[in-house]
PDB file of C-alpha atoms in Angstrom:
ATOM      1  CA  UNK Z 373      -5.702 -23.233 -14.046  1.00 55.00           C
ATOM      2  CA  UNK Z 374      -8.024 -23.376 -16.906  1.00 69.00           C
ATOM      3  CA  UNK Z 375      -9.413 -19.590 -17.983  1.00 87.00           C
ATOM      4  CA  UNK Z 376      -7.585 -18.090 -14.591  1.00 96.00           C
ATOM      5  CA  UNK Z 377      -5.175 -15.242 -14.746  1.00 97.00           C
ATOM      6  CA  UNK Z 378      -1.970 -16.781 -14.015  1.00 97.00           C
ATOM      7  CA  UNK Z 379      -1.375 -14.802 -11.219  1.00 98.00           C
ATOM      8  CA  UNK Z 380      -0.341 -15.420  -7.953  1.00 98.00           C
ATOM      9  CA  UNK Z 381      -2.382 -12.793  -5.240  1.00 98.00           C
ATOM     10  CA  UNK Z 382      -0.705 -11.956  -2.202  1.00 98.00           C
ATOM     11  CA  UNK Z 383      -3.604 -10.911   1.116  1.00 98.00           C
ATOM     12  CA  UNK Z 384      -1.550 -10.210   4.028  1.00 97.00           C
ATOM     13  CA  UNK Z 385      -4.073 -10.735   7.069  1.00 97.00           C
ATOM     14  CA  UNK Z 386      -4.475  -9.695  10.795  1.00 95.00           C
ATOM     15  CA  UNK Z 387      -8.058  -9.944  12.233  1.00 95.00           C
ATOM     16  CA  UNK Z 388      -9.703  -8.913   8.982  1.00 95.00           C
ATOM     17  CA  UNK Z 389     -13.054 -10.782   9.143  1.00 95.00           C
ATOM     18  CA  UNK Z 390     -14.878  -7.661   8.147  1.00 92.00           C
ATOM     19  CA  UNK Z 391     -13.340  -7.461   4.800  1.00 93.00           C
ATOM     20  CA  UNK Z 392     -11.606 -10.207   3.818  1.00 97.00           C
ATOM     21  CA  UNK Z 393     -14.792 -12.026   2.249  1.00 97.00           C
ATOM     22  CA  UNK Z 394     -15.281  -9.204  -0.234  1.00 96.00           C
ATOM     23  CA  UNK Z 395     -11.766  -9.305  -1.211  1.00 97.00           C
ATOM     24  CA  UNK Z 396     -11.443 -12.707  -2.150  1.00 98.00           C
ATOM     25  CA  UNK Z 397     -14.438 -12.805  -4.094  1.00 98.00           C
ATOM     26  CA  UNK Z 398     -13.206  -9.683  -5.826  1.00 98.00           C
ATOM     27  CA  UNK Z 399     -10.151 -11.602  -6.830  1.00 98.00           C
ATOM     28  CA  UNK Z 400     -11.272 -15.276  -7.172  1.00 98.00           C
ATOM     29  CA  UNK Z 401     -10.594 -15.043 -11.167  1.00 98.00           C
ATOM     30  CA  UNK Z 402      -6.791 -15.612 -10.374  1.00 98.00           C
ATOM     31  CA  UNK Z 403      -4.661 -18.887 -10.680  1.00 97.00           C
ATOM     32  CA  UNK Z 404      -3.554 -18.945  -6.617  1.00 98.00           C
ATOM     33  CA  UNK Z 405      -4.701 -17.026  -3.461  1.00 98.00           C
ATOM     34  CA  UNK Z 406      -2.271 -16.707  -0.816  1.00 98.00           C
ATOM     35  CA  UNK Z 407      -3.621 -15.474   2.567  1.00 98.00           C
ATOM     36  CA  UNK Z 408      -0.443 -15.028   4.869  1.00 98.00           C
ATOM     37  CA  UNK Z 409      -2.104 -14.192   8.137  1.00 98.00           C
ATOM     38  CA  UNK Z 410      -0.150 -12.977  11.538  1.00 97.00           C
ATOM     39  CA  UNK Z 411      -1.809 -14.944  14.013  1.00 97.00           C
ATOM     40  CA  UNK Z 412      -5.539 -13.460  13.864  1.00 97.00           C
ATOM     41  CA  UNK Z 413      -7.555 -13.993  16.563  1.00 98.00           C
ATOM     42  CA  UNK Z 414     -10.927 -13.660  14.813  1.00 97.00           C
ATOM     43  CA  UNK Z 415     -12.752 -15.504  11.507  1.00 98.00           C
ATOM     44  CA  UNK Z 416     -10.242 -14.283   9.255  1.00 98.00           C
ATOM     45  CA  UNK Z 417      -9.074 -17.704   8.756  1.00 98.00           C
ATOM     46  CA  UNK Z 418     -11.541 -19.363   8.623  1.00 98.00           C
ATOM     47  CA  UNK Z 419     -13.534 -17.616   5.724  1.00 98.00           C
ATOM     48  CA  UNK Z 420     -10.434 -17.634   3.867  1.00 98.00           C
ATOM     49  CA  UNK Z 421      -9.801 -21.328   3.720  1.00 98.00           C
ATOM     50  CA  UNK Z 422     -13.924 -21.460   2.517  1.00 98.00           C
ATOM     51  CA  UNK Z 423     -13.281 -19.534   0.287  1.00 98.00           C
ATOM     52  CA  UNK Z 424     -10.124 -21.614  -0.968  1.00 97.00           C
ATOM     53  CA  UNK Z 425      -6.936 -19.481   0.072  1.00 98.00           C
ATOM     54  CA  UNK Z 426      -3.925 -21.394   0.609  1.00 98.00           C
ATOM     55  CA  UNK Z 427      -3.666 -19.990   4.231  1.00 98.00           C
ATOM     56  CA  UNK Z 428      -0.044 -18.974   5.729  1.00 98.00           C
ATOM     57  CA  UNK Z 429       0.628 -18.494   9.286  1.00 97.00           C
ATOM     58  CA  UNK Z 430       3.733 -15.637   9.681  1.00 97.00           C
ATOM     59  CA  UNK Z 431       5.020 -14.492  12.796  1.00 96.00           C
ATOM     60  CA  UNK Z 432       7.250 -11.730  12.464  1.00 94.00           C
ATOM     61  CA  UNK Z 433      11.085 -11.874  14.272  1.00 93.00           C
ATOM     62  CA  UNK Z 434      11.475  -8.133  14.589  1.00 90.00           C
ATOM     63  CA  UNK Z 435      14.467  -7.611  12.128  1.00 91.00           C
ATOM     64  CA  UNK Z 436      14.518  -7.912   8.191  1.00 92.00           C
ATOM     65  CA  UNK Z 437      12.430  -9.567   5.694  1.00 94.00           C
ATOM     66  CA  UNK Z 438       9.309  -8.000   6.856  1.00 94.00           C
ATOM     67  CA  UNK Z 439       6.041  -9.330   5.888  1.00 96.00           C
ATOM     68  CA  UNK Z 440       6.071  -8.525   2.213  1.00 96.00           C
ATOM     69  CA  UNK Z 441       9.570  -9.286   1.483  1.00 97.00           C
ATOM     70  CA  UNK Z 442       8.858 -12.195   3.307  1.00 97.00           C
ATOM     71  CA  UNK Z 443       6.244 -13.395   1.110  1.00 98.00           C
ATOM     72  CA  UNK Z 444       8.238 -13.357  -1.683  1.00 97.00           C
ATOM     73  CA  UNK Z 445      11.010 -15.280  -0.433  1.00 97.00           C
ATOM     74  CA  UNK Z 446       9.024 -18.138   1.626  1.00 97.00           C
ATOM     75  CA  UNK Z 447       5.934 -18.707  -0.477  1.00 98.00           C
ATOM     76  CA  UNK Z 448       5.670 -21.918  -2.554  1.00 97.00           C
ATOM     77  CA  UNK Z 449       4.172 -19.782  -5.616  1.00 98.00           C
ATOM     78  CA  UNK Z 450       3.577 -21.919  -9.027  1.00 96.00           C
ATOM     79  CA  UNK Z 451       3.374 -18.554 -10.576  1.00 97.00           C
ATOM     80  CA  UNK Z 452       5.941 -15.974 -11.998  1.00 97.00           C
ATOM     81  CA  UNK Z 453       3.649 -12.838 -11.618  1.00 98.00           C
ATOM     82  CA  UNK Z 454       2.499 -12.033  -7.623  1.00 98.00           C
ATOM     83  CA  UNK Z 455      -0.411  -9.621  -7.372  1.00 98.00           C
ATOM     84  CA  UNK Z 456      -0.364  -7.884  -3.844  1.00 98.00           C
ATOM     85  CA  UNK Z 457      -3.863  -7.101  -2.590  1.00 98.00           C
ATOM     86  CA  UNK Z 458      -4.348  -5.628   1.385  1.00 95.00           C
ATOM     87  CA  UNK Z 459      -7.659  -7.272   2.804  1.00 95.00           C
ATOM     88  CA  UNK Z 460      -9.504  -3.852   2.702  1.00 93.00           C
ATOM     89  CA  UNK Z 461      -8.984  -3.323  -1.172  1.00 96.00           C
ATOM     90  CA  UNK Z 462     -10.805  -4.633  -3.939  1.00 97.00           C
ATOM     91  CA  UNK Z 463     -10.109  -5.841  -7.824  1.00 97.00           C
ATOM     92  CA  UNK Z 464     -12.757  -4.069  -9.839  1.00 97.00           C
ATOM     93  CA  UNK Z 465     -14.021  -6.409 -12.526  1.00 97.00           C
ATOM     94  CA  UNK Z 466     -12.761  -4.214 -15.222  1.00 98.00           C
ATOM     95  CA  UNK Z 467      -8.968  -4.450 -13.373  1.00 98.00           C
ATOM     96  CA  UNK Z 468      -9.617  -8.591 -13.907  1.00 98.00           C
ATOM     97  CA  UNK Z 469     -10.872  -8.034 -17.284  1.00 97.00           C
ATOM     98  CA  UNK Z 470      -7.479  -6.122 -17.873  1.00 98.00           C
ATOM     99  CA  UNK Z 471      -4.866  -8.355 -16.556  1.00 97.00           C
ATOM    100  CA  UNK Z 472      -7.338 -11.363 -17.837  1.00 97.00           C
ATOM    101  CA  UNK Z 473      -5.972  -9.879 -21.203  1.00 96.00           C
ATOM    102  CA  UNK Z 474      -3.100  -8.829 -20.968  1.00 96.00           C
ATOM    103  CA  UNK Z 475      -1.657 -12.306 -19.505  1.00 96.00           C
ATOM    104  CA  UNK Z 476      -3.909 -13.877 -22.600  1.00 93.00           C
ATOM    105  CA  UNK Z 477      -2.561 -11.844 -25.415  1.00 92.00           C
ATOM    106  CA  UNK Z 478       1.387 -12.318 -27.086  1.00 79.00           C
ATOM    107  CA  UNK Z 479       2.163  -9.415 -25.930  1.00 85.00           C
ATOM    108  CA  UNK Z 480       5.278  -9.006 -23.643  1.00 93.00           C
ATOM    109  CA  UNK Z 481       5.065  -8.196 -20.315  1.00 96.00           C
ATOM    110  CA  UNK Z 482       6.757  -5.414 -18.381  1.00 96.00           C
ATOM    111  CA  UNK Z 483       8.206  -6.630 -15.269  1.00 97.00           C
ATOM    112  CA  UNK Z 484       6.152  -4.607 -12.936  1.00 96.00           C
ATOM    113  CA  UNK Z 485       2.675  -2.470 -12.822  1.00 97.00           C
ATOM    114  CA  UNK Z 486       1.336  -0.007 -11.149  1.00 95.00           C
ATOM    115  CA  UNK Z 487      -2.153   0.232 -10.341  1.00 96.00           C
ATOM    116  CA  UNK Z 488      -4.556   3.277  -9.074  1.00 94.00           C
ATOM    117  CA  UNK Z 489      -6.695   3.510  -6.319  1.00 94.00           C
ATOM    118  CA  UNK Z 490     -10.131   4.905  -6.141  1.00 93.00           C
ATOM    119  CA  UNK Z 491     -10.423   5.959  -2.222  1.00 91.00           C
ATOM    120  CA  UNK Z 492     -13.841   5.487  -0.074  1.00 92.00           C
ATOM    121  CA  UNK Z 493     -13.963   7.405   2.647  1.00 92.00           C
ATOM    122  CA  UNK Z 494     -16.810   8.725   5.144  1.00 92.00           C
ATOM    123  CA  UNK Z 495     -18.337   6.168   2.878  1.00 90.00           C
ATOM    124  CA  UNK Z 496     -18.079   7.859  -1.163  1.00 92.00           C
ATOM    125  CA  UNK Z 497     -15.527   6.767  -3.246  1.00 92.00           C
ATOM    126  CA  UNK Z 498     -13.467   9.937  -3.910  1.00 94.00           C
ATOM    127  CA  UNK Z 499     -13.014  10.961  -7.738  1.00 92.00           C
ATOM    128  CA  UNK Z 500     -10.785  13.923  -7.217  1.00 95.00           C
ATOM    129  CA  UNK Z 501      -7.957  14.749  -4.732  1.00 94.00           C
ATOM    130  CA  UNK Z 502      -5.022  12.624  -3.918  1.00 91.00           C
ATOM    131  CA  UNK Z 503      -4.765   9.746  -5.775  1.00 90.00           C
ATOM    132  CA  UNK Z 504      -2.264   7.042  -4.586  1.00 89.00           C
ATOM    133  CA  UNK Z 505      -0.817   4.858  -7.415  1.00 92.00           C
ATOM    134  CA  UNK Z 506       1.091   1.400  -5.915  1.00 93.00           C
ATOM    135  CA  UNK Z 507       3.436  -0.763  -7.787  1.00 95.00           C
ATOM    136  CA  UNK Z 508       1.355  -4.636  -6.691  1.00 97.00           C
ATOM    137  CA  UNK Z 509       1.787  -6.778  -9.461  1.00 98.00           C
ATOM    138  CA  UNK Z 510       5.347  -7.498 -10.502  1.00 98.00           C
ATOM    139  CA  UNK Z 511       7.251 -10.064 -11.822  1.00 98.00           C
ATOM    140  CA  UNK Z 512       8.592 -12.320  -8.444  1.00 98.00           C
ATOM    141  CA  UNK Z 513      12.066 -12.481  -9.666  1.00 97.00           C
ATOM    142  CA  UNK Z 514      12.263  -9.254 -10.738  1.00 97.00           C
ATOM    143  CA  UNK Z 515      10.581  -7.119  -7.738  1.00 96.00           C
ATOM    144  CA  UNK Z 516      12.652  -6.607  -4.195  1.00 95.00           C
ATOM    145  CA  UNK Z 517      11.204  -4.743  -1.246  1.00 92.00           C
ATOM    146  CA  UNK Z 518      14.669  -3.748   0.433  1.00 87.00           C
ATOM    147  CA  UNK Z 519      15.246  -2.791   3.815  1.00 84.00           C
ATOM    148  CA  UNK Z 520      15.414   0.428   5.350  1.00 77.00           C
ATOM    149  CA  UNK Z 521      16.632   2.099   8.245  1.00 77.00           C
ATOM    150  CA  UNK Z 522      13.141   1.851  10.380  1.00 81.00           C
ATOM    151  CA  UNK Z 523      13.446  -0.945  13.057  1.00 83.00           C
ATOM    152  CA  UNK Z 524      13.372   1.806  15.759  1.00 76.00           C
ATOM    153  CA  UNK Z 525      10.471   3.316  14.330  1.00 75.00           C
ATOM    154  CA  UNK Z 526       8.126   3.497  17.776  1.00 69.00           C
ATOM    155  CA  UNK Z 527       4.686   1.569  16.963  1.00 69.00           C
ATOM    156  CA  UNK Z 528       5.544   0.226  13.623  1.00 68.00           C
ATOM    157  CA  UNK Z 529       4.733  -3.070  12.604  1.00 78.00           C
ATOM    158  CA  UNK Z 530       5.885  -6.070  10.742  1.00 90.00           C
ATOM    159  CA  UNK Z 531       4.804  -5.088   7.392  1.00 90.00           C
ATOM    160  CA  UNK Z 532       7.103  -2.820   4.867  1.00 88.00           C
ATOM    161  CA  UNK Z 533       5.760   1.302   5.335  1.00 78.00           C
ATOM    162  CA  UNK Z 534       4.590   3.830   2.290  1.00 75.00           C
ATOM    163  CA  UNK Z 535       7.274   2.738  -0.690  1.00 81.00           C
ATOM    164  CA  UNK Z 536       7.306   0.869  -3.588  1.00 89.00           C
ATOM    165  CA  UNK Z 537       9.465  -2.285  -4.422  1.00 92.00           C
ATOM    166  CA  UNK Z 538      12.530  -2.098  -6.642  1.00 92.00           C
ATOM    167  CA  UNK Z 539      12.187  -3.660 -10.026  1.00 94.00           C
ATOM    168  CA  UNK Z 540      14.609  -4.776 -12.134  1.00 94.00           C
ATOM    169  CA  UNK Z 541      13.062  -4.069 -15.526  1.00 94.00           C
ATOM    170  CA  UNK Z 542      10.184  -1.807 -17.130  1.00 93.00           C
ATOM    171  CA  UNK Z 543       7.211  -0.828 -15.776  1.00 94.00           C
ATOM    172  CA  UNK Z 544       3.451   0.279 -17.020  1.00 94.00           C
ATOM    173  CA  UNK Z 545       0.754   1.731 -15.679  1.00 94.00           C
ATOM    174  CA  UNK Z 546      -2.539  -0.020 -15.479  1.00 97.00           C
ATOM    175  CA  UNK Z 547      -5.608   1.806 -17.124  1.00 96.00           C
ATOM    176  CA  UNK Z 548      -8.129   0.515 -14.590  1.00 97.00           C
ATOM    177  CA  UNK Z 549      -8.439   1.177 -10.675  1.00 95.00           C
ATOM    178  CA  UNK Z 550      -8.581  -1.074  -7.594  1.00 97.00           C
ATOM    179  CA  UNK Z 551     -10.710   0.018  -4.737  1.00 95.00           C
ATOM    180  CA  UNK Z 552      -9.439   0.736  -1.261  1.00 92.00           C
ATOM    181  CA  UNK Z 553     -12.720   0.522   1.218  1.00 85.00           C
ATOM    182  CA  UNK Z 554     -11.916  -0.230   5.008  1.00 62.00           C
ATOM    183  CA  UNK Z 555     -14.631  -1.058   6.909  1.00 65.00           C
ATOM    184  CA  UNK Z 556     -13.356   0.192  10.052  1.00 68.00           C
ATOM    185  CA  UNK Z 557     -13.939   3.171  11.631  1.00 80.00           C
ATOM    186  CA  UNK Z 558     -12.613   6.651  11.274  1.00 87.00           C
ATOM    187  CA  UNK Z 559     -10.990   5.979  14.906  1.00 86.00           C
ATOM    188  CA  UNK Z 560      -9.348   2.836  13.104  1.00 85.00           C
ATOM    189  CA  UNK Z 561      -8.136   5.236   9.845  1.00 87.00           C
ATOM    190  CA  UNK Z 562      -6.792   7.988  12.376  1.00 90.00           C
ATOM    191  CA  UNK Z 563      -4.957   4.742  14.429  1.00 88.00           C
ATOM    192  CA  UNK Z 564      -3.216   3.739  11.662  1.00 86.00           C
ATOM    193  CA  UNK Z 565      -2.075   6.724  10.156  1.00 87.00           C
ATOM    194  CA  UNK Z 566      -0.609   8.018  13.651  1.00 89.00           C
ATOM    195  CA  UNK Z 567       1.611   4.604  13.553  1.00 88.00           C
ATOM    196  CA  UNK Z 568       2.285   5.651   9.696  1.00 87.00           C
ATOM    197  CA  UNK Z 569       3.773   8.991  10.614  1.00 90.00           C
ATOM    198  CA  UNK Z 570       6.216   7.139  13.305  1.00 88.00           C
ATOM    199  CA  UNK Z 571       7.533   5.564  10.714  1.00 85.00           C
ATOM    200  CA  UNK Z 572       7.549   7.936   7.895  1.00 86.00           C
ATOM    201  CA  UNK Z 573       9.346  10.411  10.518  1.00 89.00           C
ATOM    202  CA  UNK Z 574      12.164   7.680  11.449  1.00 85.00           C
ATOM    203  CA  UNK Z 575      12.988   7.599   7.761  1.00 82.00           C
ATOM    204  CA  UNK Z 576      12.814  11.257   6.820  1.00 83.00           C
ATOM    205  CA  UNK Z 577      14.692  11.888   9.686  1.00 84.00           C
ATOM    206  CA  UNK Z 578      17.472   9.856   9.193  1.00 77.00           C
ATOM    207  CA  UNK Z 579      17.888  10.133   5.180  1.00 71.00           C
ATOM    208  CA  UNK Z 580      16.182   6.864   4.471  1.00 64.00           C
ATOM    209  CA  UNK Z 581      13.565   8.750   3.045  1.00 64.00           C
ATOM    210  CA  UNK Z 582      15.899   9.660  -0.354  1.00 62.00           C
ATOM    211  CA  UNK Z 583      17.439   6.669  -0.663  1.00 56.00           C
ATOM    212  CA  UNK Z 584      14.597   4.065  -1.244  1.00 57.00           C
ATOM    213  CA  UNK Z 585      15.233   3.092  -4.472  1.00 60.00           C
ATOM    214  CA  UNK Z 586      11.903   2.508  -5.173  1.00 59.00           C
ATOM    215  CA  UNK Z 587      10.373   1.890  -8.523  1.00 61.00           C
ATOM    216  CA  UNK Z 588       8.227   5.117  -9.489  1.00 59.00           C
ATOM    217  CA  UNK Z 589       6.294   6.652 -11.869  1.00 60.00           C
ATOM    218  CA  UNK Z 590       8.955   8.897 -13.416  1.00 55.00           C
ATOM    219  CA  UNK Z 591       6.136  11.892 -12.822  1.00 54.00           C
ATOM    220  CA  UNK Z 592       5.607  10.727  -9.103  1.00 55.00           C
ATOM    221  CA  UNK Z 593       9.173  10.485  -8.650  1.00 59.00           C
ATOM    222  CA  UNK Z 594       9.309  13.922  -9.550  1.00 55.00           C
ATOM    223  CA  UNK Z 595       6.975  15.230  -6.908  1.00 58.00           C
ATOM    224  CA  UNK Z 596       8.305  13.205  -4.494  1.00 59.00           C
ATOM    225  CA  UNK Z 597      11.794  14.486  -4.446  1.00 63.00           C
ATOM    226  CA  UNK Z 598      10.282  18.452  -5.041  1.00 67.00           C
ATOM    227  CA  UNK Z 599       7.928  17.903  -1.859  1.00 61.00           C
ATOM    228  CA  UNK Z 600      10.882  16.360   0.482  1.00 67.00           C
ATOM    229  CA  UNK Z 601      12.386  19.420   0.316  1.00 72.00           C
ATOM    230  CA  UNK Z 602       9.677  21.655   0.953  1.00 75.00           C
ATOM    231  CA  UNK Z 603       8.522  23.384   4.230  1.00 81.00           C
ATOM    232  CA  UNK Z 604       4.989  23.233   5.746  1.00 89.00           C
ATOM    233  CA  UNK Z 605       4.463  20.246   4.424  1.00 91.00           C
ATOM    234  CA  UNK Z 606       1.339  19.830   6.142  1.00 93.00           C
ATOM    235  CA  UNK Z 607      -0.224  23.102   4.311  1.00 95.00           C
ATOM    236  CA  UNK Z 608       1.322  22.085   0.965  1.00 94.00           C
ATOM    237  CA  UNK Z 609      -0.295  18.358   1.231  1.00 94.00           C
ATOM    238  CA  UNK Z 610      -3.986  20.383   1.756  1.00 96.00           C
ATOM    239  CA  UNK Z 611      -3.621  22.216  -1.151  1.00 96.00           C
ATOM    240  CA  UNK Z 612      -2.615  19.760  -3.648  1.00 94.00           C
ATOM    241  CA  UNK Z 613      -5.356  17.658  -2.687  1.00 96.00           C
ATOM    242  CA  UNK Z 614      -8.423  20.299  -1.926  1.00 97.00           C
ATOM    243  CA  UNK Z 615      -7.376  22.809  -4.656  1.00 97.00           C
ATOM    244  CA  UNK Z 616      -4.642  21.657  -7.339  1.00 96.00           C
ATOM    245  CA  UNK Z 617      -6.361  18.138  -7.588  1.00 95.00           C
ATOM    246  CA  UNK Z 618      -9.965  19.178  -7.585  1.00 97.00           C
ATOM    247  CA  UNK Z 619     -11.053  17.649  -3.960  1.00 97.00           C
ATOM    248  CA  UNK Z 620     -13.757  20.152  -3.737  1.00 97.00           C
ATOM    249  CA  UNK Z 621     -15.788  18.530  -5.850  1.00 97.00           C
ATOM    250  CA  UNK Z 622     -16.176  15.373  -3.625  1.00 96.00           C
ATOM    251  CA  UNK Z 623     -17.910  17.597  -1.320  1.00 97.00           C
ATOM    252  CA  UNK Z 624     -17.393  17.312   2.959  1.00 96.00           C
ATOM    253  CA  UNK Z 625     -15.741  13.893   2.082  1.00 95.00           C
ATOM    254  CA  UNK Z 626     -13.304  15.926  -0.307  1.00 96.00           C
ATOM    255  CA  UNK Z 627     -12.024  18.380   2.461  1.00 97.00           C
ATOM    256  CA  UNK Z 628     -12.064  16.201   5.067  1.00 96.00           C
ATOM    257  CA  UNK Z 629      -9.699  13.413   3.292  1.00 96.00           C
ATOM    258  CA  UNK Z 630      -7.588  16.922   2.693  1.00 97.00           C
ATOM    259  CA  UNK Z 631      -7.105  17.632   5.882  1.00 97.00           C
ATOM    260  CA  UNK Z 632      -6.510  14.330   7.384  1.00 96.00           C
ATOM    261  CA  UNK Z 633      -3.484  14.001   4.733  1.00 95.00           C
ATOM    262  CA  UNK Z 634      -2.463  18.009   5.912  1.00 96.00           C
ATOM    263  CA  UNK Z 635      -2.828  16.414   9.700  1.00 96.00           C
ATOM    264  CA  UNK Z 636      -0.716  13.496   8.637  1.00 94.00           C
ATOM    265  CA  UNK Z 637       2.188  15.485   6.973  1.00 94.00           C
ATOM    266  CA  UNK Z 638       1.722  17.837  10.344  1.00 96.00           C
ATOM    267  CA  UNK Z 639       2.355  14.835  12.697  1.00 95.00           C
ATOM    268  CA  UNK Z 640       5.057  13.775  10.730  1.00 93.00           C
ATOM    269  CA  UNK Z 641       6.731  17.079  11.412  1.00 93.00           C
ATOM    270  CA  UNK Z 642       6.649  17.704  15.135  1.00 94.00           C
ATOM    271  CA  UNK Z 643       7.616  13.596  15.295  1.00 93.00           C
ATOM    272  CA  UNK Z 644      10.872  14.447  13.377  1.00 90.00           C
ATOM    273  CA  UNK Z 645      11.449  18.186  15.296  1.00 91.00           C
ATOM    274  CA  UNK Z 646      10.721  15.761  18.608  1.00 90.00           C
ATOM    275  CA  UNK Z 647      13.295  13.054  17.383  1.00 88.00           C
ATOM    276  CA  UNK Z 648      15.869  15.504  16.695  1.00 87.00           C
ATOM    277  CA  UNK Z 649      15.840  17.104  20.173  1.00 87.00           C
ATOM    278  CA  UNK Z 650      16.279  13.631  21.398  1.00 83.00           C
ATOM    279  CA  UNK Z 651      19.025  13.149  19.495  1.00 80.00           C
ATOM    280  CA  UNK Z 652      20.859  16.306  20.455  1.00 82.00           C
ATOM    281  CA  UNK Z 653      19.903  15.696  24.044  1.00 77.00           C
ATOM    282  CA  UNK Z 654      18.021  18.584  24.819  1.00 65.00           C
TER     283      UNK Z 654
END
């Protein structure tokens, strides 16, 4: 473990041979690399364990843990911090520099971080508009990803949906940015988002949706609740991100990032009008 952050990195893995490589390499200054793969059918695999992942096979039972949860319950970590990292993001050197020093220093830890994302899409990293912040590096016995109401979300999938694990303790905010690039294609983006809005419509629609007791930026937590409870969310969702958060200055990429969020927020809303007639039996 000599001069390695000692972290443990979590890379959750289906069929990802386009991107894991870049990944790994991004994060190969940390202690342990974990690569828990559902059952690719590709190279995904097999670069990993060149690269020198510890490679874990899951296979999800339909009901709760799911994937991430999972993780931190099954994995044989010889770390107390876990670093979660998808395969289609990337630890900017200056991130590693970071947590290189801050895991270094006396200083005391809080139990959890949160981390920014700069966003490539139609191929330029965006600098303005929506910015997502995630809570991925957390102390393992302090960080829970607790179930929710959303096993009959239609087309969802084995790994937790868009919230944030509870932490018992503090958090911080990280002053440097990981990089979220998928090499797929926009058909890929638009696929995954459509499976996001099942799920995000399951949970609004049944209440889950305010009770996640997420850990959140107190600001973010703020927004959250005030947009719940707002109409059109679809129109709102363009605004912040094309107007209010400057994504007009990213140019084509800027609006059309905007209006695939508005599109989101807008499938989301005729999936919960749909689920409620179903519900009422009309």
């Amino acid at each position: 473990m000599k001069n390695k952050i000692p972290v443990s990195v979590i890379i959750m893995t289906k069929n990802e041979e386009k991107n894991i490589a870049k990944c790994l390499a991004s994060v190969s200054a940390f202690d342990e690399i974990f690569v828990v793969d559902s059952n690719s059918t590709d190279r995904t695999c097999t670069i990993a364990r060149e690269m020198g992942a510890h490679v874990i096979n899951f296979t999800w039972n339909g009901q709760y843990p799911k994937k991430k949860q999972w993780c931190l319950e099954e994995l044989p970590f010889r770390n107390d911090y876990v670093f979660y990292v998808d395969a289609d993001e990337e630890a900017t050197p200056k991130l590693v520099a970071e947590m290189m020093d801050m895991f270094q220093s006396k200083q005391t830890l809080a139990a959890g971080y949160f981390v920014a994302y700069d966003y490539v899409f139609m191929n330029k990293v965006l600098k303005h508009g929506h910015r997502m912040y995630k809570l991925v590096l957390f102390h393992r016995n302090q960080g829970r990803f607790l179930d929710h109401n959303d096993l009959s979300a239609s087309n969802m999938w084995e790994v937790e949906g868009h919230y944030q694990p509870q932490i018992d303790g503090g958090t911080g905010v990280l002053g440097n940015c990981m990089v979220h690039y998928d090499h797929d294609s926009l058909f890929d983006y638009f696929a995954k988002h459509n499976r996001y809005s099942d799920w995000e419509a399951v949970v609004r629609s049944n209440g889950g949706f305010r009770n996640l007791n997420e850990s959140q930026i107190f600001i973010r937590s703020l927004q959250k609740k005030l947009f719940d409870r707002m109409p059109l969310k679809w129109v709102v969702a363009f605004i912040h991100s094309y107007i209010v958060k400057l994504g007009f200055l990213d140019g084509s990429a800027g609006f059309h990032y905007a209006f695939a969020r508005s599109v989101y927020y807008w499938q989301i809303g005729i999936k919960m009008s749909e689920l409620r007639k179903v519900s009422q039996g009309t």
